[in-house]
Structure formats: structure tokens, C-alpha cells
mmCIF file of C-alpha atoms in Angstrom:
data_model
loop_
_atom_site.group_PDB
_atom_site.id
_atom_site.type_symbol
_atom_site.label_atom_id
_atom_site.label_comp_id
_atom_site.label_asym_id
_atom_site.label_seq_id
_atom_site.Cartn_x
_atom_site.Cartn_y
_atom_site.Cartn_z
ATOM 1 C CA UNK A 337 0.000 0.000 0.000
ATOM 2 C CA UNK A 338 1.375 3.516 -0.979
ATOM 3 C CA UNK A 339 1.931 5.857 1.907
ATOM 4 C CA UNK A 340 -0.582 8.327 0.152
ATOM 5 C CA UNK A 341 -3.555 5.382 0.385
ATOM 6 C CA UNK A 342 -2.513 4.746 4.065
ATOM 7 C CA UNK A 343 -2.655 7.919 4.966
ATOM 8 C CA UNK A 344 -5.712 8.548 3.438
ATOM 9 C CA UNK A 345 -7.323 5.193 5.108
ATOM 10 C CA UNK A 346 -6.239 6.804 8.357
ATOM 11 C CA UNK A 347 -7.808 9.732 7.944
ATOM 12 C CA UNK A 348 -11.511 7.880 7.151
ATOM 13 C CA UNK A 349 -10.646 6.100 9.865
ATOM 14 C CA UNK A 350 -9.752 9.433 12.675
ATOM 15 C CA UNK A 351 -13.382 10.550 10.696
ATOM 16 C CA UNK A 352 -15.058 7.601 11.742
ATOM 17 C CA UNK A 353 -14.334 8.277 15.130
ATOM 18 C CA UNK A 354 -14.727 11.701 15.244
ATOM 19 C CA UNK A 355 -18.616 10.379 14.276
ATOM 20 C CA UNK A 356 -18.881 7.777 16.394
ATOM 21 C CA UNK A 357 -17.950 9.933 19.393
ATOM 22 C CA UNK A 358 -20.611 12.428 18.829
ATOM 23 C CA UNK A 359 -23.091 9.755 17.453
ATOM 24 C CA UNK A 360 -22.649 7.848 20.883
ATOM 25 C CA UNK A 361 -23.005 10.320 22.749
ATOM 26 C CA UNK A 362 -26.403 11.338 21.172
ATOM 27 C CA UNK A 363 -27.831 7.787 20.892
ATOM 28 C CA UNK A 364 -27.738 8.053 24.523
ATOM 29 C CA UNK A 365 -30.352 10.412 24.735
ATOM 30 C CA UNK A 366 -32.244 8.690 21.728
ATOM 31 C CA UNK A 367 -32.588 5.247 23.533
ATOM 32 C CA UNK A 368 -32.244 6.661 26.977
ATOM 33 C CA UNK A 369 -32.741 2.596 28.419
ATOM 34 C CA UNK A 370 -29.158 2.025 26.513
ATOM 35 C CA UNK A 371 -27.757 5.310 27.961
ATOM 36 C CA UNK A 372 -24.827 3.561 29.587
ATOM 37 C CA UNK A 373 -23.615 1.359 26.393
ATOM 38 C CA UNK A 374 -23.653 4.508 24.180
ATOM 39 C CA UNK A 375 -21.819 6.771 26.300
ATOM 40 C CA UNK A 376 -19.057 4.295 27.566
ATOM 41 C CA UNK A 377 -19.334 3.772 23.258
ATOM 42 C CA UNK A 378 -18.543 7.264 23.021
ATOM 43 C CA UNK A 379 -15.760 7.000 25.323
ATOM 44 C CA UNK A 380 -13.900 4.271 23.370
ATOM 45 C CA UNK A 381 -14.443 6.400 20.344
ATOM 46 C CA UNK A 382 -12.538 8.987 21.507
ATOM 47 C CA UNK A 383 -9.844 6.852 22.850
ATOM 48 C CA UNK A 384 -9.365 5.458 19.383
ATOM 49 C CA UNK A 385 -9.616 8.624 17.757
ATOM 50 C CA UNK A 386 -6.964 10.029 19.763
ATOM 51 C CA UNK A 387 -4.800 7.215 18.846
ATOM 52 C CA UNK A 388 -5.465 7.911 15.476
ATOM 53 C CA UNK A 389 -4.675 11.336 15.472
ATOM 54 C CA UNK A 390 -1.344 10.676 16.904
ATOM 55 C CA UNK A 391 -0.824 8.553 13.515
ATOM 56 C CA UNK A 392 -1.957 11.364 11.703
ATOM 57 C CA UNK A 393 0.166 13.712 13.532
ATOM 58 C CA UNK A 394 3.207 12.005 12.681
ATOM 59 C CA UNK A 395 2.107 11.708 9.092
ATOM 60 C CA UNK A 396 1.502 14.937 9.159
ATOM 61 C CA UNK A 397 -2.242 14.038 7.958
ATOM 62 C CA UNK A 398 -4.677 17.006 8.512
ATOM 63 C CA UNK A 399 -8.214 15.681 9.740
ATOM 64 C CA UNK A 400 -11.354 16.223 8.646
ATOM 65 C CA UNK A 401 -12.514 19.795 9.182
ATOM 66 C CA UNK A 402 -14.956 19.865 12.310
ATOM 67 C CA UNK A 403 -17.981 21.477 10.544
ATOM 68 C CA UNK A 404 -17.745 18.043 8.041
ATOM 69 C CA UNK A 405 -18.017 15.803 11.234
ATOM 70 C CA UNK A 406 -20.556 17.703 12.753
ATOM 71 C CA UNK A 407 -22.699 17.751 9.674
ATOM 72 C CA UNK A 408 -22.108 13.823 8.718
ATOM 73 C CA UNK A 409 -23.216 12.830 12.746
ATOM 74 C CA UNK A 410 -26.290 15.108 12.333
ATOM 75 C CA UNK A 411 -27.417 13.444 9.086
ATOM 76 C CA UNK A 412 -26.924 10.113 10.424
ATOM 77 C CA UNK A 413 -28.844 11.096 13.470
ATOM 78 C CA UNK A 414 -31.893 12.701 11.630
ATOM 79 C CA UNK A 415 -32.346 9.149 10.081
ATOM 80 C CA UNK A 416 -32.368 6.993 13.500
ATOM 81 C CA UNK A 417 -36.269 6.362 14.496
ATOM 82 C CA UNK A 418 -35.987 6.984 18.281
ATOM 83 C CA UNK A 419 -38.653 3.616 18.435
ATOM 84 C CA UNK A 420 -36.822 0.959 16.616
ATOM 85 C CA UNK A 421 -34.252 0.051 18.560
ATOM 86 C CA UNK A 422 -33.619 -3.816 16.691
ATOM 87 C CA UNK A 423 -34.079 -1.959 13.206
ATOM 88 C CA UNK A 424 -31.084 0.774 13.887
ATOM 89 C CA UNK A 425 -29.188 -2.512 15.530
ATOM 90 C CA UNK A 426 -29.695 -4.580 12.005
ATOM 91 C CA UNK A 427 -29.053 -1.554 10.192
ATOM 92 C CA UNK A 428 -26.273 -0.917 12.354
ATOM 93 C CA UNK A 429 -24.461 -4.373 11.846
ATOM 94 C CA UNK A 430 -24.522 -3.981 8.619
ATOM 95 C CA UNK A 431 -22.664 -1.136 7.965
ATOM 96 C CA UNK A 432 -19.975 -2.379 10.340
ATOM 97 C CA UNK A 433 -19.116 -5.719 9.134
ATOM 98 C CA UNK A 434 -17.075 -4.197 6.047
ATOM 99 C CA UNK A 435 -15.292 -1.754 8.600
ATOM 100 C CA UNK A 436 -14.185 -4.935 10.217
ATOM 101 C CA UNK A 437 -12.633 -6.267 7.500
ATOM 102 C CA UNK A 438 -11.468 -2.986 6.433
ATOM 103 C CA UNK A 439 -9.615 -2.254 9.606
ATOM 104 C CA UNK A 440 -8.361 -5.486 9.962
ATOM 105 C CA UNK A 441 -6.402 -5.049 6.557
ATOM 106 C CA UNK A 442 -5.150 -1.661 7.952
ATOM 107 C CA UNK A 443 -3.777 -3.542 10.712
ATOM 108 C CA UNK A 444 -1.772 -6.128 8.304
ATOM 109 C CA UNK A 445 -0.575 -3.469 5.885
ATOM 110 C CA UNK A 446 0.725 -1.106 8.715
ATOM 111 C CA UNK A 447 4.021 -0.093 9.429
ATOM 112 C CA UNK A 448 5.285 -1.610 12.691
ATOM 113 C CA UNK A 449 5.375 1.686 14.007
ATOM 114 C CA UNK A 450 1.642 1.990 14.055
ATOM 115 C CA UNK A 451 0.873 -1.670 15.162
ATOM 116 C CA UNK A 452 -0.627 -0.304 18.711
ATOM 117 C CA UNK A 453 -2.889 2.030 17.530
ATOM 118 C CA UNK A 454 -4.367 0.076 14.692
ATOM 119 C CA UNK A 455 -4.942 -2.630 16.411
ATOM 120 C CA UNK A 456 -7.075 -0.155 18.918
ATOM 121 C CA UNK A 457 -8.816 0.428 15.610
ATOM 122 C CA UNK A 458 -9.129 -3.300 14.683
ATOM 123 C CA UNK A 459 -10.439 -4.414 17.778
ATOM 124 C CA UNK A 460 -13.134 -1.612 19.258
ATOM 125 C CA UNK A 461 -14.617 -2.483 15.888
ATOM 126 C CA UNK A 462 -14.647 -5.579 16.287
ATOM 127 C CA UNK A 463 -15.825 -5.541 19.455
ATOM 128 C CA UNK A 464 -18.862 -2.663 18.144
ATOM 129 C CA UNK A 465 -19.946 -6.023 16.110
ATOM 130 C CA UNK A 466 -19.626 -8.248 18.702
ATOM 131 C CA UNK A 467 -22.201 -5.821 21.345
ATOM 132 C CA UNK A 468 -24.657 -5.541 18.147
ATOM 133 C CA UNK A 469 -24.521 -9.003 17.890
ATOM 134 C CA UNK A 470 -24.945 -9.850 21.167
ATOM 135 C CA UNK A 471 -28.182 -6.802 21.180
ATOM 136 C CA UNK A 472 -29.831 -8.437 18.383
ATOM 137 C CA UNK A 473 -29.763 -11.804 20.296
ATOM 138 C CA UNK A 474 -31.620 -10.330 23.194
ATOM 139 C CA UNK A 475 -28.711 -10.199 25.682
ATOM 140 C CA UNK A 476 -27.212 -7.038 27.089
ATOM 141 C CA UNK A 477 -24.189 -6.104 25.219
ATOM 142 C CA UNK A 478 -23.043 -3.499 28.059
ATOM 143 C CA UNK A 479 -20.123 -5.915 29.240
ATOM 144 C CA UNK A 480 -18.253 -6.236 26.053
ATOM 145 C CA UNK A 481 -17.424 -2.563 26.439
ATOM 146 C CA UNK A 482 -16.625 -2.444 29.373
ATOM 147 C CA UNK A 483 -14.035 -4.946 29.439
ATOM 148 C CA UNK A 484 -12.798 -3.673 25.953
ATOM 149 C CA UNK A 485 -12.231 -0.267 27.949
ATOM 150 C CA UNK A 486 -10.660 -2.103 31.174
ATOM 151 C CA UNK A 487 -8.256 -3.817 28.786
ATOM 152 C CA UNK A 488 -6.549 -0.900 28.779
ATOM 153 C CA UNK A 489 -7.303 0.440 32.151
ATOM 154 C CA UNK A 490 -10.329 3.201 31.457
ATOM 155 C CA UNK A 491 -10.849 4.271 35.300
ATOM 156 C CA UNK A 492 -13.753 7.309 34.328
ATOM 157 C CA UNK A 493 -13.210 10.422 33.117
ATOM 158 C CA UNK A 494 -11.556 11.771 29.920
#
């Protein structure tokens, strides 16, 4: 992969964050009974996208201009229905599963330099499936976050 491709996939990628952060944080006050899962969800967002914008730092990558990411998580949001909580969790899984894949190539093409943080990447989305798996089933998916933050040692706060 050419260094102008990589960079560019970590800049979707600091984006994606930068969404899911906000998104998170919102969904908690659209499904107020799955308050907790979306704002420790928000949390690991921003711990990933602050590992990603170290990578972009040191590629000297600029991000995605705030007003873009603000716009993008408000069009998203204006097409949740508040009501159908298993319809935005299909809908949900299915625009994940190729991020999975995607970030898992990241991971294999990286530099070795970059291993830690895209692995972050790799596995909070992998672990996003995993809770949206585990919410379609019928079981509480609250856990899997958690112990994806206490791997590496989330105490509160930001």
C-alpha cells in the first residue's frame, strides 16, 4: 500500500471516530434505556480517535474539518427512528461488518510503528460487532465494552 492510500485510510478512519464519538453520545439520549452502552461507546471512540490522530500527527495528515463531522453525525442522526431500537441494531451491523474487514487489513498493511494504535482500531470495531450481535440476540451487550475499555485500564473520566 502507498503511503498516500494509508494515509488517506487513516484519515476515514480518525473521521469515523470523530462520528462515532458524537453519534454515541447522542444515541444516549435517543434510547435513553441504553444510555450507559452509548456513552461508555462514546468514550472508546474517543480513545481510538486520539490514537489515530497521533498517527496522523506524525504523518503529518490534517483531519477532517470539524464542521464536516458535525454535519455527517447530524445526518446520520436525523435518520435513526428513536422507536426501533432492533431496526437501527440490524441496520447498524450492517454497515460495520465491512469496517471490520477494512480495519483489519489496515492492521496487516501497517508499518510496525503503528501496530498499537491500529490494532485499537481493529479491535473496538470488532468488538462494536460483537455488542450488536450480542443486542440483536436479546442479551445485554453493556459488558463487552466495558471490558474492551478495562483492557486498557479506562478508570472514568476523559
Amino acid at each position: 500500500m502507498k503511503i498516500e492510500e494509508y494515509a488517506e485510510k487513516l484519515r476515514d478512519a480518525h473521521f469515523g471516530e470523530l462520528v462515532g464519538e458524537i453519534l454515541f453520545r447522542e444515541m444516549a439520549i435517543l434510547f435513553p434505556d441504553k444510555a450507559k452502552d452509548f456513552q461508555a461507546l462514546s468514550i472508546v471512540e474517543h480513545f481510538v480517535g486520539n490514537a489515530l490522530g497521533e498517527l496522523l500527527e506524525r504523518y503529518q495528515v490534517r483531519p477532517v474539518e470539524k464542521s464536516r463531522v458535525t454535519e455527517f453525525t447530524g445526518h446520520l442522526l436525523a435518520d435513526i427512528q428513536r422507536d426501533d431500537w432492533n431496526g437501527w441494531l440490524l441496520q447498524f451491523r450492517e454497515i460495520l461488518k465491512p469496517f471490520v474487514q477494512e480495519f483489519d487489513d489496515l492492521h496487516i498493511h501497517s508499518p510496525t510503528s503503528d501496530l498499537a494504535q491500529l490494532r485499537l482500531l481493529r479491535d473496538h470495531e470488532r468488538m462494536l460487532l460483537h455488542y450488536v450481535d450480542l443486542e440483536i440476540a436479546g442479551h445485554n451487550g453493556l459488558s463487552v465494552i466495558q471490558s474492551f475499555l478495562e483492557s486498557f485500564n479506562y478508570r472514568g473520566g476523559r
